[in-house]
Coordinates of C-alpha atoms in Angstrom, one line a residue:
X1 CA 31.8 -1.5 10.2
X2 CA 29.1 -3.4 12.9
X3 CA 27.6 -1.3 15.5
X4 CA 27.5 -2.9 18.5
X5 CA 25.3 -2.9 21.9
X6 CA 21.6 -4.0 21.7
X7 CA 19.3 -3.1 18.9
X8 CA 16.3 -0.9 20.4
X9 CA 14.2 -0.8 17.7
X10 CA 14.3 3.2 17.3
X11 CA 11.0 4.1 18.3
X12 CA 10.5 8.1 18.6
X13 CA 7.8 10.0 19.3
X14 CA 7.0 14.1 18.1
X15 CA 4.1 16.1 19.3
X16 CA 4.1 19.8 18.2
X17 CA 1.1 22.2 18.2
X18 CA -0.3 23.6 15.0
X19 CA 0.9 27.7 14.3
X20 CA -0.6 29.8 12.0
X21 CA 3.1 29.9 10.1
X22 CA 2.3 25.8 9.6
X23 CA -1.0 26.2 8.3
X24 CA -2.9 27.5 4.2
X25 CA -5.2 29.4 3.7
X26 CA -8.2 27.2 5.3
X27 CA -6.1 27.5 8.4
X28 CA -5.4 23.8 8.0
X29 CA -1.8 22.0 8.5
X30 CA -0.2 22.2 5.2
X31 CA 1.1 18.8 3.8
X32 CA 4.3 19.7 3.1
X33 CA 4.9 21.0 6.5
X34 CA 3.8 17.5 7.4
X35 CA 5.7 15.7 5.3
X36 CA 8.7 17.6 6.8
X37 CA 8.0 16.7 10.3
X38 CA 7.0 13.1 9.5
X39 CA 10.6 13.1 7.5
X40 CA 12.5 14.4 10.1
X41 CA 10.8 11.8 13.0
X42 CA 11.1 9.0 11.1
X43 CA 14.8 9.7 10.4
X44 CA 15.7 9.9 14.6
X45 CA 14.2 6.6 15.0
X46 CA 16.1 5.2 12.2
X47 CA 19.2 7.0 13.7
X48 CA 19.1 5.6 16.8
X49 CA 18.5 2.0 15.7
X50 CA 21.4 2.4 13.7
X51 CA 24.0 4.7 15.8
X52 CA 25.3 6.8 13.0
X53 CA 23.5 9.2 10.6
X54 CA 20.9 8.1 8.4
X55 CA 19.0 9.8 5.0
X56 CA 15.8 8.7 3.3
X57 CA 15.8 6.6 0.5
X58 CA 11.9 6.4 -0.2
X59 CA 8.5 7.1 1.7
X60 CA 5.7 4.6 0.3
X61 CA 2.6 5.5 -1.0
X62 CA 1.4 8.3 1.9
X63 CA -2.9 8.3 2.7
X64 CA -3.7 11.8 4.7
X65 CA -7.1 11.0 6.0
X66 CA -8.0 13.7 8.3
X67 CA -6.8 17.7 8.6
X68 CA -5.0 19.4 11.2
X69 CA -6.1 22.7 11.9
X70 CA -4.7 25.9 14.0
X71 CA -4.1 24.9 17.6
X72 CA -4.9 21.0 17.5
X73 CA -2.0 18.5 18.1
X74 CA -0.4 16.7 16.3
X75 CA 1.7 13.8 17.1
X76 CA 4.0 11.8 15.0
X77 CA 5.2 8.6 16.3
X78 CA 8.0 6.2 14.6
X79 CA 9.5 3.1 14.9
X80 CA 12.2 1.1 13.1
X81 CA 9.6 -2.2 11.9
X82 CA 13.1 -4.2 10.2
X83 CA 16.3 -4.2 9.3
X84 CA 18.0 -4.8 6.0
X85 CA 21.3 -5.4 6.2
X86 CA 22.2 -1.9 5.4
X87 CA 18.7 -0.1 5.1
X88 CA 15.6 0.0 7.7
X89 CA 11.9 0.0 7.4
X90 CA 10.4 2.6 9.6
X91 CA 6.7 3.0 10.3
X92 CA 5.3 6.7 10.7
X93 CA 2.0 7.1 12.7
X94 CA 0.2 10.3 12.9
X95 CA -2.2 11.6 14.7
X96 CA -4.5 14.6 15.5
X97 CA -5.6 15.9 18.6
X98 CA -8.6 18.3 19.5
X99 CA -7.3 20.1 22.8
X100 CA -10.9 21.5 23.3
X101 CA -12.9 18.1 23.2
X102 CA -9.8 15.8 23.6
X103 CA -10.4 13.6 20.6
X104 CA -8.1 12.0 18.8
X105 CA -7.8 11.2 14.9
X106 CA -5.4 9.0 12.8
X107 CA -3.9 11.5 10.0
X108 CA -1.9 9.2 8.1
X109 CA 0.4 6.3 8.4
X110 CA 3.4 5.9 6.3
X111 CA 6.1 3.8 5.8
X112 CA 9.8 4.8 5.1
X113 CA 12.9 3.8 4.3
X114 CA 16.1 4.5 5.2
X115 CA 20.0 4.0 5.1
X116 CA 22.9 3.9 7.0
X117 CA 25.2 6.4 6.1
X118 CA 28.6 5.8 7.6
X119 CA 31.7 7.5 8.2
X120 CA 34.3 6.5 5.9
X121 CA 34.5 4.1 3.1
X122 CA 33.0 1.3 5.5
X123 CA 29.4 -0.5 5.8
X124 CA 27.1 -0.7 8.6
X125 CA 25.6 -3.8 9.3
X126 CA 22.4 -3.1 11.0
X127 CA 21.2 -5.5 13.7
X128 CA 17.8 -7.2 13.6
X129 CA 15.1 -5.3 15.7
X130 CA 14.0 -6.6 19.4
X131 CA 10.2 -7.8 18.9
X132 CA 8.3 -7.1 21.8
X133 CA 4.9 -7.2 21.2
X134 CA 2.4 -9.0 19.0
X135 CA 2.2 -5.6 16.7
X136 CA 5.6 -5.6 16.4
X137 CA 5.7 -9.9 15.1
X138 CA 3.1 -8.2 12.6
X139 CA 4.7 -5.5 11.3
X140 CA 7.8 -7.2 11.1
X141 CA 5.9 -10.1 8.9
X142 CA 4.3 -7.2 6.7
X143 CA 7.7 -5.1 5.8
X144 CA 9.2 -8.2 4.1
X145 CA 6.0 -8.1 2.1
X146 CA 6.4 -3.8 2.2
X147 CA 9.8 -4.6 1.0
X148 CA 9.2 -7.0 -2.0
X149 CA 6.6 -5.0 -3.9
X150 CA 9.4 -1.6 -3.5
X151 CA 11.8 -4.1 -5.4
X152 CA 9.0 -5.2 -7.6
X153 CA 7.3 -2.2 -8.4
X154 CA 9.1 -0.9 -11.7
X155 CA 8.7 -4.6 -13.2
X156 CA 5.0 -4.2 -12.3
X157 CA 4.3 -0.9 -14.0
X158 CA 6.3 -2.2 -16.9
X159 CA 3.9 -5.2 -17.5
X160 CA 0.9 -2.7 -17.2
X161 CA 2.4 -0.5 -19.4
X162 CA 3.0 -3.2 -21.9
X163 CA -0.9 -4.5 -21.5
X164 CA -2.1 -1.5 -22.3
X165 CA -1.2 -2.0 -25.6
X166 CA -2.4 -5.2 -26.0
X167 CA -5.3 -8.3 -25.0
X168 CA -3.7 -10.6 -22.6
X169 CA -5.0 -12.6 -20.1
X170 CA -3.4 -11.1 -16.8
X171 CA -0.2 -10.1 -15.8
X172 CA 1.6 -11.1 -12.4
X173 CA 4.9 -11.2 -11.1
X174 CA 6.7 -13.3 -9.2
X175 CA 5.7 -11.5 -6.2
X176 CA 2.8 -13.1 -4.0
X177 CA 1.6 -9.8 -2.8
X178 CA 1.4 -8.6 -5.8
X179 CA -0.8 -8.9 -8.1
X180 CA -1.5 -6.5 -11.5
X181 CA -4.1 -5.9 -12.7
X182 CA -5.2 -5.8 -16.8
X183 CA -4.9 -2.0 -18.4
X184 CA -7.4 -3.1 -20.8
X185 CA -10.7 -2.5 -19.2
X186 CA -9.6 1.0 -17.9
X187 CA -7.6 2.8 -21.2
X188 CA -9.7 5.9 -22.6
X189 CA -9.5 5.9 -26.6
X190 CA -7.8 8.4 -28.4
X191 CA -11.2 10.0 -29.3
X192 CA -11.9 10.8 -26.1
X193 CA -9.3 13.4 -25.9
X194 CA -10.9 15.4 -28.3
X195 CA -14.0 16.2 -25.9
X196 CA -14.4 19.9 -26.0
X197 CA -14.1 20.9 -22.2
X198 CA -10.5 18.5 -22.2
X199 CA -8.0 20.7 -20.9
X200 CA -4.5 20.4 -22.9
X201 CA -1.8 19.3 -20.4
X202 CA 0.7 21.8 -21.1
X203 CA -1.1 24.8 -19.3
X204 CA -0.6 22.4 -16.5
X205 CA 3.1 22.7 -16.3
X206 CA 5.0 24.8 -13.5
X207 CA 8.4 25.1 -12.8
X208 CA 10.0 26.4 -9.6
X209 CA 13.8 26.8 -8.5
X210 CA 15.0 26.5 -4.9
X211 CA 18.6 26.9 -3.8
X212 CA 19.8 25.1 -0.9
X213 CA 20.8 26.6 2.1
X214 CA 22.7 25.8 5.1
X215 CA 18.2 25.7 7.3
X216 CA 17.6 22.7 4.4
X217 CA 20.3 20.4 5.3
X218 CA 21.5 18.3 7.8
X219 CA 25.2 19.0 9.8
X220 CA 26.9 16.2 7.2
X221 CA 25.5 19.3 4.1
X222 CA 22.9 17.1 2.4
X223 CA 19.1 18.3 2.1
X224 CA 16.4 17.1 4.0
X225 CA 14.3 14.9 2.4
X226 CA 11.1 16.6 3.9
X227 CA 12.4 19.9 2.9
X228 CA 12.5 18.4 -0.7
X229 CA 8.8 16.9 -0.1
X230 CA 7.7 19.9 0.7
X231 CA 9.2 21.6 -2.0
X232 CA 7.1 19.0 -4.4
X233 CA 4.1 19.4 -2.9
X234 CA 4.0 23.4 -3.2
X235 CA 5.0 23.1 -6.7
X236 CA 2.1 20.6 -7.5
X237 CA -0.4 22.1 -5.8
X238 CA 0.0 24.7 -7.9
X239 CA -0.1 22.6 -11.1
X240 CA -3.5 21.1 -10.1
X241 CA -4.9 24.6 -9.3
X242 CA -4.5 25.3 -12.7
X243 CA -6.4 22.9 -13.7
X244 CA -9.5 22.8 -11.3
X245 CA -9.1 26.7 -11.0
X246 CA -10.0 25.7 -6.9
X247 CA -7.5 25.2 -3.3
X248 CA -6.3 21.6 -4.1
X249 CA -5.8 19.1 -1.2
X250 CA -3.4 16.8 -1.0
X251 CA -5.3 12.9 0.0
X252 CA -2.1 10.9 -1.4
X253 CA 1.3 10.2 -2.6
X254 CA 2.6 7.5 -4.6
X255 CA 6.1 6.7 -3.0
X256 CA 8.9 9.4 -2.9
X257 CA 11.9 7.9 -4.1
X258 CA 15.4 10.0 -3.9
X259 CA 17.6 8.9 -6.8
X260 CA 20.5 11.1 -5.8
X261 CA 21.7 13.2 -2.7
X262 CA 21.9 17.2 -2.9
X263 CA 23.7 19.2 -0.9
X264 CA 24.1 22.9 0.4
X265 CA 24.6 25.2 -2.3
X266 CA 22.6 23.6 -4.8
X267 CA 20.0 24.6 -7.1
X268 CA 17.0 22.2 -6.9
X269 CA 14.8 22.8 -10.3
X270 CA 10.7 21.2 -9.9
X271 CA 8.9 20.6 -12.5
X272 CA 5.3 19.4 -12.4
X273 CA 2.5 18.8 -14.6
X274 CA -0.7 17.2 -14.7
X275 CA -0.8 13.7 -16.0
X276 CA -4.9 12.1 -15.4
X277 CA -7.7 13.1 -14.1
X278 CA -9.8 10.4 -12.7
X279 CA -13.1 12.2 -11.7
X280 CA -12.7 13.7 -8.3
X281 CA -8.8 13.0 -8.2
X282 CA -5.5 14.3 -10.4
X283 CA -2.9 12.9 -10.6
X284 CA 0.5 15.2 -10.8
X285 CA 3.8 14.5 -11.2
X286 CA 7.1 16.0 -9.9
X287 CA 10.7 15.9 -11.3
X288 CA 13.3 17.2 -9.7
X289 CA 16.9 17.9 -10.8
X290 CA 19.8 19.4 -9.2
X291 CA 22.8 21.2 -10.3
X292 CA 26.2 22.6 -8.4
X293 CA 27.8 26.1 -10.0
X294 CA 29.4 24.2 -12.5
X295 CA 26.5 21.6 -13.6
X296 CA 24.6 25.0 -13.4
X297 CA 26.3 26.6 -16.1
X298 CA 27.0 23.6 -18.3
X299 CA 22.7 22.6 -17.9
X300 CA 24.0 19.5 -16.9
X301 CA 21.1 18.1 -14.7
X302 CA 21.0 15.5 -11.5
X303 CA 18.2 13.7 -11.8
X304 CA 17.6 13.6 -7.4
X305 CA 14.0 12.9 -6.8
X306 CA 10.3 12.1 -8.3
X307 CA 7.1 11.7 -6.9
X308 CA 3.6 11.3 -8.2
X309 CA 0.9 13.2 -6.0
X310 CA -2.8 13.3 -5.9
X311 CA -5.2 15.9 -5.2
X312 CA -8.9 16.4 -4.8
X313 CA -11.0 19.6 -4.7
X314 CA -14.0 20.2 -2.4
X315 CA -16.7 23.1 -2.6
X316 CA -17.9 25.3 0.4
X317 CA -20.1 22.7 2.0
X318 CA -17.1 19.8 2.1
X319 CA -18.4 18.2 -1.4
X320 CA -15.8 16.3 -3.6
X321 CA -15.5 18.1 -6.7
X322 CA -15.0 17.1 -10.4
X323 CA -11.7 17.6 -12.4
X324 CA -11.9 18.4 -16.0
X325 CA -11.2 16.2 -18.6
X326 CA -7.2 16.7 -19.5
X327 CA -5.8 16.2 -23.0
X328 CA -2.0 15.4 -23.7
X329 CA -0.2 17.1 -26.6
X330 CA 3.0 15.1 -27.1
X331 CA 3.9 11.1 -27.4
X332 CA 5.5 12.1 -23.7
X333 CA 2.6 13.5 -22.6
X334 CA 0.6 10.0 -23.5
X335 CA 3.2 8.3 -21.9
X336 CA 2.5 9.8 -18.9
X337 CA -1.2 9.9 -19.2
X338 CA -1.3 5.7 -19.3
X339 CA 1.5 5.6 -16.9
X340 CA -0.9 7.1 -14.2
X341 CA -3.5 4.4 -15.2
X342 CA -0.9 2.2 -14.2
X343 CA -0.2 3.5 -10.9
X344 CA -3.5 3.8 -10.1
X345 CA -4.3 0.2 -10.5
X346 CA -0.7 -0.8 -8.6
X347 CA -2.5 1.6 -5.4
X348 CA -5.4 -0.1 -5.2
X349 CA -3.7 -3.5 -5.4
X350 CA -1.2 -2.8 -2.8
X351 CA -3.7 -1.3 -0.6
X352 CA -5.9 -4.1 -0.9
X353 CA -3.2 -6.4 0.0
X354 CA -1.4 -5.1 2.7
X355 CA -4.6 -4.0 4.7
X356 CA -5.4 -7.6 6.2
X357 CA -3.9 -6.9 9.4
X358 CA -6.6 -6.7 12.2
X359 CA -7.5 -3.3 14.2
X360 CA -8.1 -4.5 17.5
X361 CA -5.9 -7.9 18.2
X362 CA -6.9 -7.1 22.1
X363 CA -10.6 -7.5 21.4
X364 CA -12.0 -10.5 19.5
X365 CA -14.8 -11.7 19.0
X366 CA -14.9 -15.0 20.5
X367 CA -17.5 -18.1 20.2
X368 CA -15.0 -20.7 21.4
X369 CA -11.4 -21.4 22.7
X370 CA -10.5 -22.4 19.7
X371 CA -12.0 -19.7 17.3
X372 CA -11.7 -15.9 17.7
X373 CA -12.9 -13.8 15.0
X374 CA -11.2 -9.8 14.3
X375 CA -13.6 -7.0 12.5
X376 CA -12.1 -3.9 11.1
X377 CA -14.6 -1.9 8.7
X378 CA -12.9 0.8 6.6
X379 CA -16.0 2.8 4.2
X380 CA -17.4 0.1 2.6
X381 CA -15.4 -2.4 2.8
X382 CA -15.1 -4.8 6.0
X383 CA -11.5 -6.8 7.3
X384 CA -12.3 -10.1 8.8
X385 CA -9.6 -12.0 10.6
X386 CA -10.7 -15.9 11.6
X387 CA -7.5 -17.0 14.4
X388 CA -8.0 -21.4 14.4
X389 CA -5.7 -23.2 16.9
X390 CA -5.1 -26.4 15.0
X391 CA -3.1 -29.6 16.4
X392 CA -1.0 -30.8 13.5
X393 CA 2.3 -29.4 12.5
X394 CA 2.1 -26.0 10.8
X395 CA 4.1 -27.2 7.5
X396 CA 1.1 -29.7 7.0
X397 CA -1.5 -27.2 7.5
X398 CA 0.4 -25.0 4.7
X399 CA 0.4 -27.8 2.2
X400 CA -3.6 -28.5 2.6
X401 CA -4.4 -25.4 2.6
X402 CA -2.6 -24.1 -0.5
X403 CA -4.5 -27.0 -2.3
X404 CA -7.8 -25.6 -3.0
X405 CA -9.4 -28.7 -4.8
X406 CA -9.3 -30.0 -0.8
X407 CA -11.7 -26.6 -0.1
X408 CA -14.8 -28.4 -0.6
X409 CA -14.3 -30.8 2.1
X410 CA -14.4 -28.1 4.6
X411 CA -16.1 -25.0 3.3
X412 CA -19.7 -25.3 1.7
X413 CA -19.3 -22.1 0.2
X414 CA -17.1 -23.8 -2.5
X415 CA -19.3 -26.1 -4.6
X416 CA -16.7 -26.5 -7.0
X417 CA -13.3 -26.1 -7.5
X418 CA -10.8 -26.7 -10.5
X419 CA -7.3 -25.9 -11.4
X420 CA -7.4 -23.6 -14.8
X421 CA -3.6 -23.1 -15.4
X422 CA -0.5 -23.4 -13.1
X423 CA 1.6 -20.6 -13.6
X424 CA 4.2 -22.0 -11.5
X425 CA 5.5 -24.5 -8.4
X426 CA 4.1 -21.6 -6.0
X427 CA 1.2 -20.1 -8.3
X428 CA -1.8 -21.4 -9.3
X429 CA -5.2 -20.2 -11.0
X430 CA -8.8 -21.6 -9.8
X431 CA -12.5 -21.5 -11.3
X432 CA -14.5 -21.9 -8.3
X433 CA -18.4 -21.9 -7.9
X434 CA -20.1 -20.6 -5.2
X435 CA -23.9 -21.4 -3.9
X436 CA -26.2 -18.3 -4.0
X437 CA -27.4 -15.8 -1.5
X438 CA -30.8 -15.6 -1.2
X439 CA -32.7 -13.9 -4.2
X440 CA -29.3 -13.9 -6.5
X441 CA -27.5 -15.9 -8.8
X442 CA -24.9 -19.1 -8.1
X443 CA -21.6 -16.8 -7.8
X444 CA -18.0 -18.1 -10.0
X445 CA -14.8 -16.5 -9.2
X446 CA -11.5 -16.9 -11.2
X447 CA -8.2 -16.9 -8.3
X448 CA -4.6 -16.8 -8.2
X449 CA -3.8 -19.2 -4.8
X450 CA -0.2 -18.0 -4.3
X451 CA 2.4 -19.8 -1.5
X452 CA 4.9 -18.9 0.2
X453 CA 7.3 -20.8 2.7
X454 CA 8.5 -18.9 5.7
X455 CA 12.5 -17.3 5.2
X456 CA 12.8 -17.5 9.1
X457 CA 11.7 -20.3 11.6
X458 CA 9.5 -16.6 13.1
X459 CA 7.6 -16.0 9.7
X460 CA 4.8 -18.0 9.0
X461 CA 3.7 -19.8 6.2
X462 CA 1.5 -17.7 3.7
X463 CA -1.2 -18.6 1.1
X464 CA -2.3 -15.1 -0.7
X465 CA -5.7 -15.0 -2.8
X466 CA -6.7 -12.3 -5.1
X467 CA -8.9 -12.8 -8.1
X468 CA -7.6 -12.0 -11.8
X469 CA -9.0 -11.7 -15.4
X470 CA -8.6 -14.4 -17.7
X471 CA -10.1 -14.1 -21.6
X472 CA -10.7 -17.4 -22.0
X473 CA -12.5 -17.6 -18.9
X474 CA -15.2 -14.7 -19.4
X475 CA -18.3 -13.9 -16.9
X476 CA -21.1 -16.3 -17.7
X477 CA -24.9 -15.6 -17.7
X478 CA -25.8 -18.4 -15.4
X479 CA -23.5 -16.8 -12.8
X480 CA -22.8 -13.6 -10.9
X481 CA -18.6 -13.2 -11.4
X482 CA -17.6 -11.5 -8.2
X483 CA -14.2 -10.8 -7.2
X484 CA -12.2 -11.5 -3.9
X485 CA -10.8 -8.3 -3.1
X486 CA -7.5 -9.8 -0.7
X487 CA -7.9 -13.1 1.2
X488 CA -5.5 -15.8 2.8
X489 CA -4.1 -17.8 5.3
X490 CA -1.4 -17.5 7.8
X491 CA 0.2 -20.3 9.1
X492 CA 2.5 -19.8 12.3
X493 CA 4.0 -22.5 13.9
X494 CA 3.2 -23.0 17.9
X495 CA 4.9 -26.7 18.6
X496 CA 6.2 -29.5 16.8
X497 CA 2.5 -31.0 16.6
X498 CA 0.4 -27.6 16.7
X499 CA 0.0 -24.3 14.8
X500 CA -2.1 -21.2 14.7
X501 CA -4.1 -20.4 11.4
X502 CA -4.8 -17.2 10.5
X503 CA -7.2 -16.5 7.3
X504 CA -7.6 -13.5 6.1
X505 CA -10.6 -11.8 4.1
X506 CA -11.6 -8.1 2.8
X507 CA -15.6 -7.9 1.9
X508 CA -17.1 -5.3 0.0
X509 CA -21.0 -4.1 0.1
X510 CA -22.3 -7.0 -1.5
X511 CA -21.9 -9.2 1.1
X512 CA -22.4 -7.0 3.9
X513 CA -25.5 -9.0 4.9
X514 CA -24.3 -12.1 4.8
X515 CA -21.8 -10.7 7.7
X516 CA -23.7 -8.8 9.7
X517 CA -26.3 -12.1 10.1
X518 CA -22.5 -13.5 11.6
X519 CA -21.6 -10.7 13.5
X520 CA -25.1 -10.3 15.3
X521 CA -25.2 -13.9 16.3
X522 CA -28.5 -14.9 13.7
X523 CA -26.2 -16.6 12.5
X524 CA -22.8 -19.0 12.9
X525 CA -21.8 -19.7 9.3
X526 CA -18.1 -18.4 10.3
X527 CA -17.4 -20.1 13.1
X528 CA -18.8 -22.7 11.5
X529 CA -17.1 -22.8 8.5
X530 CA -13.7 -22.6 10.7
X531 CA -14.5 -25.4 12.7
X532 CA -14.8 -27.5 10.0
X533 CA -11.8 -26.0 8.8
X534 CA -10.0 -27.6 12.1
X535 CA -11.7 -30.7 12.0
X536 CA -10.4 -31.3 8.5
X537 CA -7.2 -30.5 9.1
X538 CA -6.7 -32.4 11.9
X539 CA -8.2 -35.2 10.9
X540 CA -6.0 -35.1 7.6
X541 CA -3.2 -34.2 9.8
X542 CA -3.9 -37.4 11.5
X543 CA -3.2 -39.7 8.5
X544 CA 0.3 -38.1 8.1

């Protein structure tokens, strides 16, 4: 079955003020109050880009980054970013509001997905979403990317799992945004579970039965999704109390995923237990299995739902606190224990990789009509966006610059650059040497240049960068081995002889200085360095 009429990209938008009833203990918004509304917004706008009833098949990993309390504002805002045949991407933005001084906070921003649940045996075929900004071209780029690591990230975790038990050199799927990262370096020994203060993982565990009623579901029976969130949540939190013997708080969740569908009259069993600690964060995880009268009797379980959360702990004054060192007791709990080393590593890699997109596209900075430059600085690590109008055909552009041995012609931060292994027609891994900043060492980096043609004449060309760990490759004492956190080009096609390059590049600490000399106008190394990257390619172009 195709709905027809005009796709209107399902955006919704929720405000409701903070009660009492809503809020813990610290008179803050709980999380799984949150994670109900945010559910239950991001669902409407999926509905009404589709016609007909929607549920949730998984919420990505979720960041809360600031705290509601009593009588603030919040507002959750949602928005259907693309369709997938029969599922939906939809983007969940929420924010806090201070009715007293009128300012405004981001809380978290999510991203969830969603299918089509007709009526009858037939299929929906969703219709592709109207683009009508350039945040909306963005997002629409970036959920094809959201999309492949979802479908990757099993076959990810696998490969980590598998290098924890052995040296490799790297491991990396086929995926361009995607890169994992070695278990080696980050695996605790055996002996360190016998530390005296580790705490053993079983006083961790907690169990809690729910049965569904008629307030949980929706009018087709089936529970809520956020009902079920909130659910895990409640049942972690208390799992991580007993460890930290403190009020956890929630900061994270790595991707809800619903396996199965409940329904009213169901009993929903939780189980959660503690699998790592990493210093100021635990990690829990949630299982959770339903059974009808019949299942009930017969223990025959549903497996419907599991989630992984994290927690932190502060003191009186706002301070992060420490976990305690946990210990598992059974092969299961090991399991478990490396498996949230794993995840860990995928977070941080999919962070890093899908945070490239600039804060403030209305707002460049600009040193010419050809070069505008985007900032977005995050802790302590800075976003930069470099936007080069170039007048050769974008498919040229792509194939020069996803050669990086042409990178010394153009940027005289490479001083040299050579081709170590390639992995494949699209993947390639680089040892490159960089000059040095003042007072340090020549820099060498070790890269995986990944390409990537467009799948629609609307996409553009891509060229990821993100450094890796190869053995036979190891640090050397005559340089400083630095890493390039998530870099890359964009290639987007304007005409049939001009194109818009977009390169992307996250910066840590380290180079902070070097930047700010950039941003305060001491100096022009950027704009520099991109004008050269112009000049090169259209004079290159030219010979074409």
């Amino acid at each position: 079955m195709e709905r027809s009429g005009a796709a209107a990209g399902g955006d919704v938008c929720m405000c409701q003020t903070v009660f009492p009833a809503h809020a813990n203990h610290r008179g803050e918004l709980s999380a799984g109050q949150l994670l109900k509304w945010m559910d239950a917004t991001a669902c409407l706008a999926a509905e009404k880009h589709a016609g007909v009833s929607c549920v949730t098949v998984s919420m990505d990993d979720v960041q809360f980054e600031e705290a509601a309390r009593v009588g603030q504002i919040i507002t959750i805002k949602a928005k259907v970013n693309r369709a997938f045949k029969t599922s939906m991407e939809v983007g969940i933005k929420v924010t806090v509001q201070d009715i007293l001084t009128n300012v405004e906070k981001i809380v978290s921003v999510a991203y969830a997905t969603y299918v089509a649940k007709p009526v009858g045996a037939g299929k929906i075929e969703l219709e592709p979403v109207k683009l009508l900004s350039t945040e909306d071209h963005l997002e629409h780029t970036l959920a094809i990317e959201r999309r492949r690591i979802r479908l990757s990230y099993e076959q990810v975790f696998q490969n980590l799992m598998k290098e924890n038990n052995k040296e490799g050199d790297y491991c990396v799927t086929g995926d361009i945004f995607f890169l994992a990262i070695r278990l080696t370096s980050c695996c605790i020994s055996d002996d360190s579970f016998e530390e005296e203060d580790a705490v053993s993982t079983h006083l961790t565990h907690v169990q809690s039965i729910e049965l569904v009623q008629p307030p949980h579901a929706n009018h087709h029976g089936n529970t809520f999704g956020g009902q079920i969130m909130a659910w895990m949540e409640t049942v972690a939190s208390i799992s991580a109390s007993r460890l930290c013997h403190s009020y956890p708080i929630l900061k994270s969740v790595n991707m809800f995923k619903f396996w199965g569908p409940s329904v009213v009259g169901d009993r929903l069993v939780f189980n959660a237990i503690v699998n790592n600690t990493f210093q100021n964060s635990v990690e829990v995880g949630v299982r959770v299995e339903a059974y009808n009268c019949e299942e009930w009797i017969k223990d025959q379980a549903r497996h419907i739902n599991s989630a992984f959360l994290i927690f932190n702990t502060v003191n009186d004054k706002g301070e992060l606190l420490a976990f305690p060192r946990i210990k598992p007791t059974t092969k299961d709990g090991m399991r478990r224990y490396h498996g949230a080393i794993a995840r860990r590593r995928i977070r941080l890699a999919r962070k890093c990789m899908l945070s490239v997109k600039e804060d403030k596209p209305s707002d460049p900075w600009e040193r010419s009509n050809q070069i505008k430059i985007w900032t977005h600085e995050e802790g302590d690590v800075l976003s930069l966006k470099v936007e080069m109008q170039v007048k050769i055909q974008s498919r040229l552009a792509f194939s020069l610059l996803s050669d990086f041995t042409f990178r010394q012609q153009w940027d005289k931060h490479f001083l040299t650059c050579e081709v170590l292994q390639a992995v494949n027609e699209d993947e390639k891994i680089y040892y490159v040497t960089s000059p040095p900043m003042t007072g340090h060492k020549p820099r060498d980096f070790v890269i995986l240049v990944s390409q990537r043609q467009p799948c629609k004449p609307s996409e553009p060309y891509t060229v990821a960068v993100k450094s890796v760990t190869l053995t036979s490759v190891p640090p050397s004492p005559e340089y400083c081995r630095s890493e390039i956190l998530c870099a890359g080009f964009q290639i987007y096609s304007d005409s049939n002889s001009s194109c818009t390059v977009c390169y992307f590049n996250q910066v840590t600490s380290g180079v902070m200085p070097y930047l700010a000399a950039n941003l305060t106008g001491s100096s022009k190394s950027i704009e520099d360095t991109a004008l050269e990257c112009v000049k090169f390619l259209e004079l290159k172009g030219s010979k074409y």
